[in-house]
CSV table of C-alpha atoms in Angstrom, one decimal:
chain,number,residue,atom,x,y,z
N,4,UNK,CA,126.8,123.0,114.4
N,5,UNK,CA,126.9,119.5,113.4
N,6,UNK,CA,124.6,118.6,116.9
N,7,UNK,CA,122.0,120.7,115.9
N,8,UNK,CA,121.9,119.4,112.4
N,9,UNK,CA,122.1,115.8,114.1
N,10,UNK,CA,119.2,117.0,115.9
N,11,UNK,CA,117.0,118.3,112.9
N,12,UNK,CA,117.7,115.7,110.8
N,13,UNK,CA,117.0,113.2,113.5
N,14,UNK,CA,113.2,114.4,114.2
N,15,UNK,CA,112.7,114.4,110.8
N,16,UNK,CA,113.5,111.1,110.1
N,17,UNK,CA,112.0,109.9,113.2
N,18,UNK,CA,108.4,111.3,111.6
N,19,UNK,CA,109.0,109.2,108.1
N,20,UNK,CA,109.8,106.2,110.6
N,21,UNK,CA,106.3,106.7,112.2
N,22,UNK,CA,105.0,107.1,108.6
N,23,UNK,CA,106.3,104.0,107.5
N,24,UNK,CA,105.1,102.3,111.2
N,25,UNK,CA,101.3,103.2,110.9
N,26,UNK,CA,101.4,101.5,107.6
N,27,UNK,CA,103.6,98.4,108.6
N,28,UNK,CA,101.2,97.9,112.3
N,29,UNK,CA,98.2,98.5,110.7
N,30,UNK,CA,99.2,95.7,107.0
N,31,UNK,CA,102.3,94.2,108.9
N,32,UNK,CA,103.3,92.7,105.3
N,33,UNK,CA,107.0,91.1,105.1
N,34,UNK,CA,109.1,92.7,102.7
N,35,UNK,CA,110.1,96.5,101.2
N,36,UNK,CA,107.5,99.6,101.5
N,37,UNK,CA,107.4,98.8,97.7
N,38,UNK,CA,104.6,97.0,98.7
N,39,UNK,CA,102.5,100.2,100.1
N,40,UNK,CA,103.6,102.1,97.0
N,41,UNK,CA,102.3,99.9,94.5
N,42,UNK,CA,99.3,99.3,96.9
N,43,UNK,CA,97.9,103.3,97.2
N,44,UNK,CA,99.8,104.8,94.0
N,45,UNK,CA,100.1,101.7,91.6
N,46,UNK,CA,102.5,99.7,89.9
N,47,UNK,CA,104.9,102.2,88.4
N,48,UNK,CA,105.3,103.7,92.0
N,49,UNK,CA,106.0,99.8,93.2
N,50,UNK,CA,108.4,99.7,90.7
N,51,UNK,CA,110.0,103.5,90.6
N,52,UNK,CA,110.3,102.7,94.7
N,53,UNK,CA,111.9,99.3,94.4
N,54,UNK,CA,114.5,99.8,91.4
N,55,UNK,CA,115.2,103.1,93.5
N,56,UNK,CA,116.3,101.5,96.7
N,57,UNK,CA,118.4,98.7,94.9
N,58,UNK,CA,120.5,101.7,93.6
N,59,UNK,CA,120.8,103.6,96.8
N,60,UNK,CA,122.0,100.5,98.5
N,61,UNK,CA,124.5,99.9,95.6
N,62,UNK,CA,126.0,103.1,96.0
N,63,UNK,CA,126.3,102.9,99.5
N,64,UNK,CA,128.5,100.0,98.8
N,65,UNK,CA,130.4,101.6,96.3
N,66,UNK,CA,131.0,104.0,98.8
N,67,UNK,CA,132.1,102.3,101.4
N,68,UNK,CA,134.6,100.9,98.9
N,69,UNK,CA,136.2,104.5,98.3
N,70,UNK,CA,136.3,105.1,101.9
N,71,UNK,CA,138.1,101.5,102.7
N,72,UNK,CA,141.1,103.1,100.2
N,73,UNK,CA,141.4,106.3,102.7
N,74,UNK,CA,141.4,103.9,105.9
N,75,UNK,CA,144.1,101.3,104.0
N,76,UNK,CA,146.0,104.4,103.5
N,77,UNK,CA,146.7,104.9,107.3
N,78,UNK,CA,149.2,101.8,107.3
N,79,UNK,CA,150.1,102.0,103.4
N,80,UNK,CA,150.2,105.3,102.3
N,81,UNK,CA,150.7,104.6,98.8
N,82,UNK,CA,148.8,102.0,97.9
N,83,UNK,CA,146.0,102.7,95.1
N,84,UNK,CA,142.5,103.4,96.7
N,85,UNK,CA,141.6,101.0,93.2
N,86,UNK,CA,143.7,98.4,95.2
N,87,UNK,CA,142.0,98.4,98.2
N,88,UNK,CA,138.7,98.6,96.3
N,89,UNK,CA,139.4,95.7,94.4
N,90,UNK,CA,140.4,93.3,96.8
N,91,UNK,CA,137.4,94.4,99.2
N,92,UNK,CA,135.1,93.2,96.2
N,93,UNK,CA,136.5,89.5,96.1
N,94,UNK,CA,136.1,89.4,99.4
N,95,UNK,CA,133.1,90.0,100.0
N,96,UNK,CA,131.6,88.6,97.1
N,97,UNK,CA,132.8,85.2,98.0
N,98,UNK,CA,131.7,85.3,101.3
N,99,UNK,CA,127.8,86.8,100.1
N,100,UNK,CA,128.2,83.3,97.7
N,101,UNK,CA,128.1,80.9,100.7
N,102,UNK,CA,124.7,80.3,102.9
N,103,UNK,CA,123.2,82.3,104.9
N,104,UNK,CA,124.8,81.1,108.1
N,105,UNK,CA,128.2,81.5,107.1
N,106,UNK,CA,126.8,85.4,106.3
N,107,UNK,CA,125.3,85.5,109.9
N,108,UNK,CA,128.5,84.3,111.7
N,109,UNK,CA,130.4,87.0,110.0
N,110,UNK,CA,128.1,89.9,110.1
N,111,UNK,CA,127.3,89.5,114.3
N,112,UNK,CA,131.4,89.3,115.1
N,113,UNK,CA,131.7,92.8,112.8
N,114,UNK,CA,128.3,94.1,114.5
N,115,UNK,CA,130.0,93.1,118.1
N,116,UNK,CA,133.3,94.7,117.4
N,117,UNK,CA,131.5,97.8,116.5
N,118,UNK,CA,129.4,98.4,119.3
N,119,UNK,CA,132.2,97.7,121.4
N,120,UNK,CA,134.4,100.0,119.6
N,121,UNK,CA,131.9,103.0,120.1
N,122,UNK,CA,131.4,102.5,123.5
N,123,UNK,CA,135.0,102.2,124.6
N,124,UNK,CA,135.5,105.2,122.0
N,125,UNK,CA,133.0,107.6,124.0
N,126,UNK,CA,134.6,106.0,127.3
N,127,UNK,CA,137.8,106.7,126.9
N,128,UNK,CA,137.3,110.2,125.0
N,129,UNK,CA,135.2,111.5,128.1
N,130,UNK,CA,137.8,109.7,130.5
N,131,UNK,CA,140.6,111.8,128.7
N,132,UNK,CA,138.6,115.2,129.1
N,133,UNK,CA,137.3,114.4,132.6
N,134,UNK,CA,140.9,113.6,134.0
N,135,UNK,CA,144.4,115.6,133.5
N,136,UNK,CA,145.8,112.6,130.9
N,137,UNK,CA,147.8,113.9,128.1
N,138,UNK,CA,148.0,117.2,126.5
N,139,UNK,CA,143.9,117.4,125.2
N,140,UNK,CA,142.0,119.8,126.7
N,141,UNK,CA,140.3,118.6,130.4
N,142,UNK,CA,136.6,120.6,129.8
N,143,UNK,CA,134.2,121.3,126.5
N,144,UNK,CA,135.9,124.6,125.6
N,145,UNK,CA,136.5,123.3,122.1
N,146,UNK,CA,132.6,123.5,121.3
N,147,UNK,CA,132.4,127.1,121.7
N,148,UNK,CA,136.1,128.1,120.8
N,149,UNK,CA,137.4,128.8,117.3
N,150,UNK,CA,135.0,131.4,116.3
N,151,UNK,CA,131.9,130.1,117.7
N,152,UNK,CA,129.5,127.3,118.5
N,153,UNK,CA,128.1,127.7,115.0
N,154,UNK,CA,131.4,129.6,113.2
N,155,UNK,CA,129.6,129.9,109.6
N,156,UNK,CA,126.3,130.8,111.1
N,157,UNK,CA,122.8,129.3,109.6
N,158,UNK,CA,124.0,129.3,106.3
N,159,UNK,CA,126.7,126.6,108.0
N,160,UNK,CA,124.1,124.6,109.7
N,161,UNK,CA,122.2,124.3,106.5
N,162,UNK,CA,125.0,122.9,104.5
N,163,UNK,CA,125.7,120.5,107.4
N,164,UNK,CA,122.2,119.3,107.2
N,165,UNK,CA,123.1,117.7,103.7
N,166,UNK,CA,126.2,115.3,104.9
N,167,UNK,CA,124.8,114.4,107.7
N,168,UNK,CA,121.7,112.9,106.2
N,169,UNK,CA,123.3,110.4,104.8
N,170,UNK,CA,124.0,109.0,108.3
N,171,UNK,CA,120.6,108.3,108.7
N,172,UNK,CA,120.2,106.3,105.8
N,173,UNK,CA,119.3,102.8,106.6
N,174,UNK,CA,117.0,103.5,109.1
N,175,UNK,CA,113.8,102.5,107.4
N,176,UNK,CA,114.8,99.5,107.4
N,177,UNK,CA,113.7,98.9,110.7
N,178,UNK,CA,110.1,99.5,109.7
N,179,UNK,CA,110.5,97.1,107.1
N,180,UNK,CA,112.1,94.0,109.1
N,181,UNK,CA,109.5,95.1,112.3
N,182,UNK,CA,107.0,93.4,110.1
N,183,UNK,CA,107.9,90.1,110.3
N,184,UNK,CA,107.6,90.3,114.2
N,185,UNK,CA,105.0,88.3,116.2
N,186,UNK,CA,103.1,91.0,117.7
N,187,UNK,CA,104.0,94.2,115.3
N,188,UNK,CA,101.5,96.4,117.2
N,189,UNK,CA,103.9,96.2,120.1
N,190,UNK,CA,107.2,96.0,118.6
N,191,UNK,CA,107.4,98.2,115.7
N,192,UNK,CA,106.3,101.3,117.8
N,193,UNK,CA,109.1,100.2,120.6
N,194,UNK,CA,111.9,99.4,117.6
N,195,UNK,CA,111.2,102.4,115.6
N,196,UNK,CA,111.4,104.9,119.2
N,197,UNK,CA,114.4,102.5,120.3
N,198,UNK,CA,116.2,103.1,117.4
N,199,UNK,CA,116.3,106.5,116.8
N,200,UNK,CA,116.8,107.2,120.6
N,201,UNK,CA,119.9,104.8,120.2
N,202,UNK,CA,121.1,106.6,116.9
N,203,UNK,CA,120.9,110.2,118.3
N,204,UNK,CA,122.8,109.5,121.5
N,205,UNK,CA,125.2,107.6,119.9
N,206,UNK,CA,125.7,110.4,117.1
N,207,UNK,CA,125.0,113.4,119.7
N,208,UNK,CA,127.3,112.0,122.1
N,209,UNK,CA,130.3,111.0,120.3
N,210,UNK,CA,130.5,114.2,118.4
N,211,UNK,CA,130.6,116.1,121.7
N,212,UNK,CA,133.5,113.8,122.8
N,213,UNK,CA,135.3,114.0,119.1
N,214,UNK,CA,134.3,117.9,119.8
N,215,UNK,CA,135.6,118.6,122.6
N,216,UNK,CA,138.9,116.9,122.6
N,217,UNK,CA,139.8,118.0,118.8
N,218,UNK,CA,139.3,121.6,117.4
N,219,UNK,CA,136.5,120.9,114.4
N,220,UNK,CA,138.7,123.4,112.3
N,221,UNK,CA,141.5,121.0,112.3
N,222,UNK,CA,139.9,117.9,111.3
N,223,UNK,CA,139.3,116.9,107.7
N,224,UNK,CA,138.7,114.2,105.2
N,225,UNK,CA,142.3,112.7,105.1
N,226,UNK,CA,141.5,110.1,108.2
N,227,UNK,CA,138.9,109.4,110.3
N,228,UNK,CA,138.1,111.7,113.2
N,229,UNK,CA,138.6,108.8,115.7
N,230,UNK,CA,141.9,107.8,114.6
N,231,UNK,CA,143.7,111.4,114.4
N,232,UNK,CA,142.3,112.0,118.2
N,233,UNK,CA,143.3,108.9,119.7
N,234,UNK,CA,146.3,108.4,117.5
N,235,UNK,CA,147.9,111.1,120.1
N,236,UNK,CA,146.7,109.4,123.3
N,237,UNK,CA,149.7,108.0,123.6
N,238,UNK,CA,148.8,104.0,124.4
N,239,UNK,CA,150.4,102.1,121.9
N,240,UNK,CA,148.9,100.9,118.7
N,241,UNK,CA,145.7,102.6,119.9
N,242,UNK,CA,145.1,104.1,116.7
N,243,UNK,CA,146.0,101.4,114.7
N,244,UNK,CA,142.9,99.3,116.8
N,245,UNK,CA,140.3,101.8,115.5
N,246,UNK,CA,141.6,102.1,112.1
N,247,UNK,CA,141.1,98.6,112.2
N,248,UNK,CA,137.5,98.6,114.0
N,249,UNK,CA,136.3,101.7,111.6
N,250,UNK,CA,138.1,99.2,108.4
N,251,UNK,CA,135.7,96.4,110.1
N,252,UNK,CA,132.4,98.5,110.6
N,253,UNK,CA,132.7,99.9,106.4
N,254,UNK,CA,133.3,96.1,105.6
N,255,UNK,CA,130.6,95.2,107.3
N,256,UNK,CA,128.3,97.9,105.6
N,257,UNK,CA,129.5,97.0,102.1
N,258,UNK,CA,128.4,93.3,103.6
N,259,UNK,CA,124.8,94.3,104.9
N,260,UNK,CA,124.5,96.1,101.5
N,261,UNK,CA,125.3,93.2,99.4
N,262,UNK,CA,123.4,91.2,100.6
N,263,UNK,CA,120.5,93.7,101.0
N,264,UNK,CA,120.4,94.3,97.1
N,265,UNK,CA,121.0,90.9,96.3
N,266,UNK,CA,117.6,89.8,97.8
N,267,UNK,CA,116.1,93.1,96.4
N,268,UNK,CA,117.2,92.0,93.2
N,269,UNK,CA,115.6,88.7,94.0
N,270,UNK,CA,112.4,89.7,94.8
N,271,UNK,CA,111.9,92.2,92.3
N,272,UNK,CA,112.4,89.7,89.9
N,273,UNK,CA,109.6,87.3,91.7
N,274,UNK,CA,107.5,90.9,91.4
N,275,UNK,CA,107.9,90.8,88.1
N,276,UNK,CA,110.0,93.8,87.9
N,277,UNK,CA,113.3,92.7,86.8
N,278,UNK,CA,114.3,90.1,84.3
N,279,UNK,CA,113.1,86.8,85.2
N,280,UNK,CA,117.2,84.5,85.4
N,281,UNK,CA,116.6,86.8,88.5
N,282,UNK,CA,113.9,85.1,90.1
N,283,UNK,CA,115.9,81.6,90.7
N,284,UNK,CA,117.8,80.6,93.9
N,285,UNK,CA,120.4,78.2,93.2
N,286,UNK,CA,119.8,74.5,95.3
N,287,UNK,CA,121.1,76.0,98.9
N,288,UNK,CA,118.9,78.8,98.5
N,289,UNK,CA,121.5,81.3,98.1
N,290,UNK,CA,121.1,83.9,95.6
N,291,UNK,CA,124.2,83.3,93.5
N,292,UNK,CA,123.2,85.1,90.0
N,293,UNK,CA,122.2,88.1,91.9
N,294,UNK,CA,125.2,88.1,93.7
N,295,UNK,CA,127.3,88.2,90.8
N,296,UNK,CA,125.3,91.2,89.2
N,297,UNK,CA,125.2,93.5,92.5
N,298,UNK,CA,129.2,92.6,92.9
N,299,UNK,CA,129.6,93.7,89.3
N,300,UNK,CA,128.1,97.3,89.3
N,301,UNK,CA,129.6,97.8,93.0
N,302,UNK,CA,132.9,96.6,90.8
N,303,UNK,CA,132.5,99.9,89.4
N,304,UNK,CA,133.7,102.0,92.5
N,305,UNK,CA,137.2,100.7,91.4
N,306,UNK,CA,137.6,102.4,88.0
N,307,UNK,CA,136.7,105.8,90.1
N,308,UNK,CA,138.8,105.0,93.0
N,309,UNK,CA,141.3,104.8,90.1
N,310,UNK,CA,140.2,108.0,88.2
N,311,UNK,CA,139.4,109.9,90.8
N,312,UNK,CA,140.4,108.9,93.8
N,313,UNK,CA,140.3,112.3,96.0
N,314,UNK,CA,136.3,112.8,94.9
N,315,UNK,CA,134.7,109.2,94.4
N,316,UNK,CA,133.8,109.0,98.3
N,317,UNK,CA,132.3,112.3,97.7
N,318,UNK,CA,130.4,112.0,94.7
N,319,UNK,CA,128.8,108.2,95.6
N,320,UNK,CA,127.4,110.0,99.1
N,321,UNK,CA,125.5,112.8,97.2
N,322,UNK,CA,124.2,109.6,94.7
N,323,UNK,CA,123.0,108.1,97.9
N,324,UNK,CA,121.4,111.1,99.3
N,325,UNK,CA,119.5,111.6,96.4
N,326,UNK,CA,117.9,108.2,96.5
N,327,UNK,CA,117.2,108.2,99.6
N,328,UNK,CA,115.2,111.5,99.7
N,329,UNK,CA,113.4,109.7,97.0
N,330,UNK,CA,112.5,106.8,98.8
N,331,UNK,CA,111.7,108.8,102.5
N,332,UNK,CA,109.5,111.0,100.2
N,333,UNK,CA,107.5,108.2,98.4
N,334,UNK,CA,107.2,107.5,102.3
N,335,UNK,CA,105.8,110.5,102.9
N,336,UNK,CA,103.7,110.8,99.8
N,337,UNK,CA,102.4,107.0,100.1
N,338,UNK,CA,101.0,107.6,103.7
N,339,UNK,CA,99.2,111.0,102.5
N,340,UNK,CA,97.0,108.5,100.2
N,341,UNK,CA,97.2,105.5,103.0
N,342,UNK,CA,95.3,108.2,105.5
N,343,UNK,CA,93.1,109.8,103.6
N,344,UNK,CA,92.0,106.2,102.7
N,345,UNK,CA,91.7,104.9,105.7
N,346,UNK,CA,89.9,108.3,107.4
N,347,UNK,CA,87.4,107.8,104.1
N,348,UNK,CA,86.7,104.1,105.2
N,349,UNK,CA,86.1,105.4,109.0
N,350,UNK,CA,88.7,103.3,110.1
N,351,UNK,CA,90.8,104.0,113.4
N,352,UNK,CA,94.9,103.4,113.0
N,353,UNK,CA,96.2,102.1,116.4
N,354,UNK,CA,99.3,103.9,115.6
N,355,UNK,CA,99.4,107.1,114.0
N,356,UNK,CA,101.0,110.3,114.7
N,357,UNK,CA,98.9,113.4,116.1
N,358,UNK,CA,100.0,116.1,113.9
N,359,UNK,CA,98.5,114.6,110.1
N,360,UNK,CA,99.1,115.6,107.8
N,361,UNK,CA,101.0,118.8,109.3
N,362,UNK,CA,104.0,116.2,110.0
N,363,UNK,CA,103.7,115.0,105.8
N,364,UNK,CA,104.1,118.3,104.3
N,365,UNK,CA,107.1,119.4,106.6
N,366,UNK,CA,108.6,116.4,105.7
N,367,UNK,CA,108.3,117.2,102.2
N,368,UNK,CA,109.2,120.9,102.3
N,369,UNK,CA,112.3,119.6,104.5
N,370,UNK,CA,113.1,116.8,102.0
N,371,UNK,CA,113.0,119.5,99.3
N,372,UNK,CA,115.2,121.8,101.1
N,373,UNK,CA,117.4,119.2,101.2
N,374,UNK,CA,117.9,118.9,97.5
N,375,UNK,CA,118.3,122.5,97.2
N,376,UNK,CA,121.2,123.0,99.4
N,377,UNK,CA,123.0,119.8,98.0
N,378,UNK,CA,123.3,122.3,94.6
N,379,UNK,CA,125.4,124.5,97.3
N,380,UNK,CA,127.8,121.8,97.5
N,381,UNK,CA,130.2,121.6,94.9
N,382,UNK,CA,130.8,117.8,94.5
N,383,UNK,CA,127.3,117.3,95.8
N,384,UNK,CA,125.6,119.6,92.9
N,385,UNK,CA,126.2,116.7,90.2
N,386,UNK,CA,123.6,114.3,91.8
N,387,UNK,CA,121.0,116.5,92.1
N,388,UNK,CA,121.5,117.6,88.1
N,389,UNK,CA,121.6,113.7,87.3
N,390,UNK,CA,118.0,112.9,89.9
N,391,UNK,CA,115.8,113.9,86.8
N,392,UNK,CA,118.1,111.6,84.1
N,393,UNK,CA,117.6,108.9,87.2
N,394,UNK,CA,114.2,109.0,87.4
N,395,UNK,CA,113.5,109.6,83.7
N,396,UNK,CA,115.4,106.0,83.5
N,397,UNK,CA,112.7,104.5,85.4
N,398,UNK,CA,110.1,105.8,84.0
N,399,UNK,CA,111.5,104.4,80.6
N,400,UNK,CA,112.1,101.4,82.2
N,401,UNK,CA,108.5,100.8,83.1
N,402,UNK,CA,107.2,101.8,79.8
N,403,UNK,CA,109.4,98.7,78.4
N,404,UNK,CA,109.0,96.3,81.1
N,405,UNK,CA,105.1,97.1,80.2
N,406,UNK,CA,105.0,96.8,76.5
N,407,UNK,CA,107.8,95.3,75.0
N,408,UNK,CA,109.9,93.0,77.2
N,409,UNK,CA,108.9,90.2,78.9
N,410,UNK,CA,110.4,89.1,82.4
C-alpha cells in the first residue's frame, strides 16, 4: 500500500519539480520561487509564497522536536518529550549562532552518517531475508500476507497518500539551489531527475526491506520502524546505533531547517516583506537576530510536547502538509501564467515538459485531493480547518505591510 502511494506521490512531485525547472533554466535567478510568484502574479503572491514557506519550514522543525522526545524515549523511557525538546533547542540554536563553516562541518558529518546508515540498513535487512539468520522470515511473504497487499483497499491507499507526502517535502529545494549552478541548462534537468530517482529507490526500497522482514500490522508510532526490526537481530547494541543514526538524521533536519528559515527571514526582510531589524547581518555575516526569532517560535514545540505529548508529532505534520500543498500549488499556478506568457511572446523553453498544461491541472486536482482526504484523518482534519485562518493572516498581513507599517 504504502509503495504505490510512494509511487503516486513521487510522479507527482517529480512534475512540480519540472515546473519549477523550466522556470529556474529558462531565469536561473538565485534565491526562493518567491521570485517567479511575485514576477507573473505580483507582490502579494511574492509575499503570500515567501511568509508561507518560512512557516512550513518552522513546523518541520517543530516537528522534528516532538519526534526527538519519542527517539530519547528508547534509552529513557520516562523522560518528558518537553525535555528532550528543550535541550534540542539550545543546541542547535547555539550552533546556527556561529559561522557558517562551523554549520558546514556539522551538517556534512550528520549527512555522512545518514547515508551510511541507510545503506547498511537496506544491506543488512535484505542480507537477513536473503540468508537463514535469525527467526525473520527468509522471502517477501510479509508484503502479500496479513489480509492482503493493499488490506484496506483504495480507500487505504488514499489515506496513505496524505502521510506520505510529507516525505517529499523539501524537495523543491533542489530547483531552488540548481540556480546558482554554472551551466543550469545542464544541471538542473540532471539534479532535479537525480533526485527523485534517488528519493524513490531509497523510499521504495527500504520499505520493501522494513516490509518484508516485519508484519506492517504490527508496527506503529511508539519507535521507529528501523529500530523495532533490528532491535531483534540479535548483534549487540544494534538498535541502540540506529536509534542513534535516526536521533542524528532528525537533528540534522531541525539544523537544515534553522538555518533554512533564518536566511528566509533574512531576505524577506531585504524584500521588503518583513520588519526591517531583519534585514541586518551582524559583523561575521551570521544572521544572529534571525536566529533568535526562528529558535523562539520553534521554542514553541516544547509547551506541546508538554501538553500533548502523544499528538504534537501528529498535528505539526498535517501543519506542514498544508503549507506545502500551498507552496507546490503556487508552483503549479505560477508556471500556468509563466507559459502562457512565454507561448504569447513566441518564445521556445529549452526545458519544458510535453504534456502542458495537462500535467498543471492534474497536479492541482491531485493537490486538492490531497486536502480533502487530510479531513479523513482525525489529527490531520484540524490543519486543513485552520489553512483558510492561515491564509486570511496573510492576506491581512499584506494589507498592513502595504498601508500602514513601514519595514
Amino acid at each position: 500500500m504504502a509503495k504505490i502511494a510512494y509511487c503516486v506521490i513521487g510522479i507527482v512531485i517529480y512534475l512540480v519539480m519540472r515546473m519549477l525547472g523550466e522556470m529556474v533554466v529558462d531565469e536561473p535567478v538565485a534565491g526562493s520561487f518567491t521570485y517567479f510568484a511575485n514576477k507573473y502574479y505580483g507582490a502579494f503572491w511574492g509575499f503570500l509564497t515567501g511568509w508561507n514557506y518560512w512557516l512550513c519550514y518552522i513546523i518541520v522543525s517543530m516537528s522534528e522536536l516532538a519526534a526527538i522526545g519519542i527517539y530519547m524515549n528508547f534509552w529513557f523511557p520516562h523522560l518528558p518529550h518537553w525535555v528532550s525538546a528543550l535541550v534540542c533547542v539550545i543546541l542547535i540554536t547555539l550552533v546556527n549562532f556561529s559561522q557558517v563553516k562551523l554549520y558546514g562541518d556539522i551538517e556534512f558529518i550528520m549527512t555522512v552518517i545518514k547515508i551510511a546508515a541507510i545503506v547498511c540498513m537496506i544491506v543488512l535487512g535484505f542480507a537477513i531475508l536473503f540468508t537463514e539468520y535469525g527467526s525473520f522470515p527468509h522471502d517477501f511473504h510479509n508484503l502479500w500476507s496479513n489480509h492482503g497487499f493493499a488490506p484496506h483497499g483504495a480507500w487505504g491507499i488514499a489515506l496513505s497518500l496524505v502521510a506520505v507526502t510529507f516525505s517529499f517535502g523539501g524537495v523543491e529545494l533542489v530547483g531552488i539551489t540548481a540556480a546558482e549552478a554554472e551551466n543550469p541548462k545542464k544541471i538542473i534537468p540532471k539534479a532535479i531527475n537525480g533526485v527523485m530517482l534517488q528519493i524513490l529507490f531509497l523510499y521504495i526500497v527500504s520499505y520493501i526491506m522494513l516490509a518484508a522482514l516485519y508484519p506492517w500490522n504490527e508496527i506503529g508510532m511508539k519507535d521507529s520502524p528501523f529500530v523495532l526490526i533490528f532491535s531483534h537481530v540479535g548483534i549487540p547494541y544494534t538498535a541502540d546505533i540506529l536509534n542513534f543514526i535516526i536521533l542524528i538524521a532528525s537533528l540534522s533536519v531541525y539544523n537544515s531547517a534553522m538555518y533554512s528559515t533564518s536566511r528566509m527571514l533574512y531576505s524577506l526582510a531585504q524584500e521588503g516583506n518583513a520588519p526591517r531589524f531583519l534585514a541586518s547581518l551582524s559583523k561575521k555575516g551570521v544572521p544572529i537576530k534571525q536566529t533568535i526569532v526562528t529558535s523562539g517560535i520553534t521554542f514553541l514545540a516544547v509547551p506541546l510536547t508538554y501538553f500533548f505529548p502523544q499528538r504534537t508529532f501528529m498535528y505539526l505534520m498535517a501543519g506542514a502538509i498544508i503549507s506545502l500543498i500551498i507552496a507546490w500549488f503556487t508552483i503549479v499556478i505560477v508556471n500556468l501564467r509563466f507559459r502562457r506568457m512565454k507561448e504569447k511572446a513566441g518564445i521556445e523553453l529549452d526545458y519544458k515538459l510535453g504534456i502542458y498544461p495537462f500535467d498543471n491541472y492534474l497536479c492541482i486536482l491531485f493537490l486538492i485531493f490531497i486536502v480533502a482526504m487530510m479531513t479523513q484523518i482525525a489529527d490531520m482534519a484540524i490543519a486543513v480547518y485552520l489553512m483558510p485562518v492561515w491564509l486570511l493572516i496573510l492576506v491581512l498581513g499584506y494589507v498592513l505591510k502595504r498601508k500602514f507599517i513601514k519595514i
